[in-house]
Structures are given as C-alpha cells and as structure tokens.
C-alpha positions as a printed Julia matrix, in Angstrom:
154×3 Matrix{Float64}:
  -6.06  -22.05  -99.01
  -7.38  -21.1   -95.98
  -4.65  -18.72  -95.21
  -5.93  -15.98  -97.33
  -9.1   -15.42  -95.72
  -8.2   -15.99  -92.37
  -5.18  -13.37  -93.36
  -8.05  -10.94  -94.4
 -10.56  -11.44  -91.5
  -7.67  -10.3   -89.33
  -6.81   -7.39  -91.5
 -10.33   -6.01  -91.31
 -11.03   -6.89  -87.46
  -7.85   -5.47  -87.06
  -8.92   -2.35  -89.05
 -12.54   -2.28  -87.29
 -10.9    -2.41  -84.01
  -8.98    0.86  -85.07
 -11.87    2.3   -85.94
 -14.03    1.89  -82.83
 -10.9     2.94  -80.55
 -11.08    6.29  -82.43
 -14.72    6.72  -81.8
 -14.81    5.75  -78.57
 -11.88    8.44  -78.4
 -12.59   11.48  -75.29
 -13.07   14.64  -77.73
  -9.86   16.54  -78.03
  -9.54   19.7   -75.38
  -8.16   22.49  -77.22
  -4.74   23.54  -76.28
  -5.88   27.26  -76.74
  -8.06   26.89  -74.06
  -5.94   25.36  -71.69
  -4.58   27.38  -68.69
  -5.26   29.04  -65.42
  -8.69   31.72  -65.96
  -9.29   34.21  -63.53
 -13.4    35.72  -63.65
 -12.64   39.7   -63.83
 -16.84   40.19  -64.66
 -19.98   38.5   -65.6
 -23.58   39.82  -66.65
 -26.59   37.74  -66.47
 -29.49   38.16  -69.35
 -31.83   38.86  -66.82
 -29.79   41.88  -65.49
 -28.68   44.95  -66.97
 -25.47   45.81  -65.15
 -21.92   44.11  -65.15
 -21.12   43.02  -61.87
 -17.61   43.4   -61.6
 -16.04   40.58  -58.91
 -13.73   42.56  -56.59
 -12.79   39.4   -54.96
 -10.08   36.82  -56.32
 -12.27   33.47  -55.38
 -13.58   32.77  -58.69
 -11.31   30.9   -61.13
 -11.48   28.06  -63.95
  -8.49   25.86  -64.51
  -8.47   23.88  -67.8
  -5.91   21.46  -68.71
  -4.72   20.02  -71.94
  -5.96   16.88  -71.35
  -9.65   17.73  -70.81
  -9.92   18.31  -66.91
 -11.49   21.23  -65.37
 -11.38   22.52  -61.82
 -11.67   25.95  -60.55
 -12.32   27.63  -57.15
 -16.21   29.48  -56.13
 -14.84   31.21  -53.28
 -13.97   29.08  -50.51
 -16.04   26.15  -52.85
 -14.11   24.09  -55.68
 -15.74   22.12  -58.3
 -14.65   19.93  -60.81
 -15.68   18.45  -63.96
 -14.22   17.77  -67.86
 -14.66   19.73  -70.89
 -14.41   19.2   -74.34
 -13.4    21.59  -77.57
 -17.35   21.17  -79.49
 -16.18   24.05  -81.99
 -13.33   26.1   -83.3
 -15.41   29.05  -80.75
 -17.22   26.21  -78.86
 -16.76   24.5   -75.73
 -18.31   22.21  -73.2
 -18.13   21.66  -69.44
 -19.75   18.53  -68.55
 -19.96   16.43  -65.3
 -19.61   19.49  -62.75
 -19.53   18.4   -59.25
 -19.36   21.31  -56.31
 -17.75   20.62  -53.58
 -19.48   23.24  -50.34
 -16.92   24.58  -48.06
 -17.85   26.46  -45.49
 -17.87   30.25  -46.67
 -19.0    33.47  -44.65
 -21.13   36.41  -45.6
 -20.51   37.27  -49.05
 -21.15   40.18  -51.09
 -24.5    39.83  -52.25
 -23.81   39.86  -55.91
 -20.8    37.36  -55.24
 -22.64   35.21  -53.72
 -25.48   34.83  -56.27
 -22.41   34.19  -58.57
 -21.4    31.22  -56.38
 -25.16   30.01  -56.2
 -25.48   29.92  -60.2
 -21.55   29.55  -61.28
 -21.83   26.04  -62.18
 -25.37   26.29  -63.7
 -24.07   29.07  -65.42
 -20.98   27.16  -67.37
 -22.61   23.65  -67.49
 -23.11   22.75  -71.35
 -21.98   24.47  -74.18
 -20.34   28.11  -74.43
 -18.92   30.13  -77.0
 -15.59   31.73  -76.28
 -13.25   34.33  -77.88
 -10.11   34.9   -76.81
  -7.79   37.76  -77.36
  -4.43   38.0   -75.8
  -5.27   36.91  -71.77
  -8.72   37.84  -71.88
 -11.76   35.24  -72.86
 -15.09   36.16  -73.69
 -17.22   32.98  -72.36
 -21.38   33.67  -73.62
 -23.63   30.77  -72.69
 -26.09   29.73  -74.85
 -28.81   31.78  -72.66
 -26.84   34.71  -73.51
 -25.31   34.87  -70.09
 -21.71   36.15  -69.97
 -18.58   35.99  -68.51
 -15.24   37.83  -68.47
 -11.86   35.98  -67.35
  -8.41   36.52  -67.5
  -5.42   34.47  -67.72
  -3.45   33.97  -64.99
  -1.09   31.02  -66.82
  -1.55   29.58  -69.91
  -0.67   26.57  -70.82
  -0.69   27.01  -74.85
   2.54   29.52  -74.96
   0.36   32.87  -75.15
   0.96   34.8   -72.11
C-alpha cells in the first residue's frame, strides 16, 4: 500500500525538479542577434553630432550561446548577454581588459573611455539587413554593422 504514494512523491519531486532546472535556466540569447558587429557611428544624448568612427577597433561579437566579447581599440572586454525582449537586450558582467593603446583620436578615445558604460544593461535594438540600431535606455546610440552573422542573414 505504500507503493502508491511513494510512486507519487517521486512523480512530483521528479516534476518539481523539472521545474526548478527550467528556472534556474541562463535566459535564451537570441539567434538574431548573434554574429560579428562592427560600430560604423554612435551619438551620445549629451551631444548633438554623430561621431562617425573612422577606425576599425570597435567591434561586439555575440554568440548563440549568450557570450559577448568585442575589441575597444587595442582593449577587449568581455561579458554575457541575454535576449530581455523581442527589441530588448542585455549585456551584463562586462569586464575590460587595458592594453596598452597610443594617442587616439579624441572622439575615439572618449568612445573607449565610456564603451562599456555605454552598453552595460539593457538596450533596444532594430535590425535591418546588416545594420543594428542599438539605443540605451539614456537615449544614447549606436550604429553597427555586421561583419558575420551567425543567424543565416548576411
């Protein structure tokens, strides 16, 4: 008689276990998002000029699987991100790692001072064709293009 119980007590920790895996689940990356990104321009709120980059140093790399890297220059950070939104996204746990650059344009290097400030939390993103619109949530923006993509757009 016992059997039946014991039978369902397994069934439901079994279930509960299922449950908490899933929550404990890292939030999906989204496959559209995934690929090599290439800044072309960004504007600050507090400016009101597009500074384009004429430089190739500044570049995002997001993989399917959540990662992020990407290049400052002669600086590379690191961090995750996460899909928040179907026009959402998150970078979270940014580290920069300081090589040792030389005299930069001034405008690029402000970029490099404030890049990972800049894309650190949440961001709203469009993308049309190989071009994505990031906008932070102070209203800064940022222009990239893709260099590879990873989703089968190209």
């Amino acid at each position: 008689m016992l059997k039946a119980p014991a039978k369902t007590l397994a069934t439901a920790i079994a279930a509960c276990s299922l449950l908490l895996g899933a929550c404990a689940a890292t939030p999906q990356a989204d496959a559209e998002l995934a690929g090599n990104w290439q800044l072309r321009d960004f504007k600050l709120t507090n400016s009101n000029q597009t500074r384009l980059i004429g430089l190739e140093p500044f570049s995002m790399n997001l993989t399917g699987n959540g990662e992020a890297t990407g290049r400052l220059d002669c600086n590379t950070w690191r961090g995750r991100y996460e899909d928040v939104t179907d026009s959402t996204f998150a970078l979270r746990d940014m580290v920069l790692v300081q090589g040792r650059c030389g005299h930069l344009a001034s405008n690029i290097d402000m970029l490099e001072r404030v890049f990972p400030e800049f894309l650190e939390g949440e961001a709203t993103y469009t993308i049309e064709g190989r071009e994505m619109i990031l906008e932070t949530s102070r209203g800064d923006r940022l222009r990239f293009e893709a260099t590879h993509r990873r989703s089968g757009d190209s």
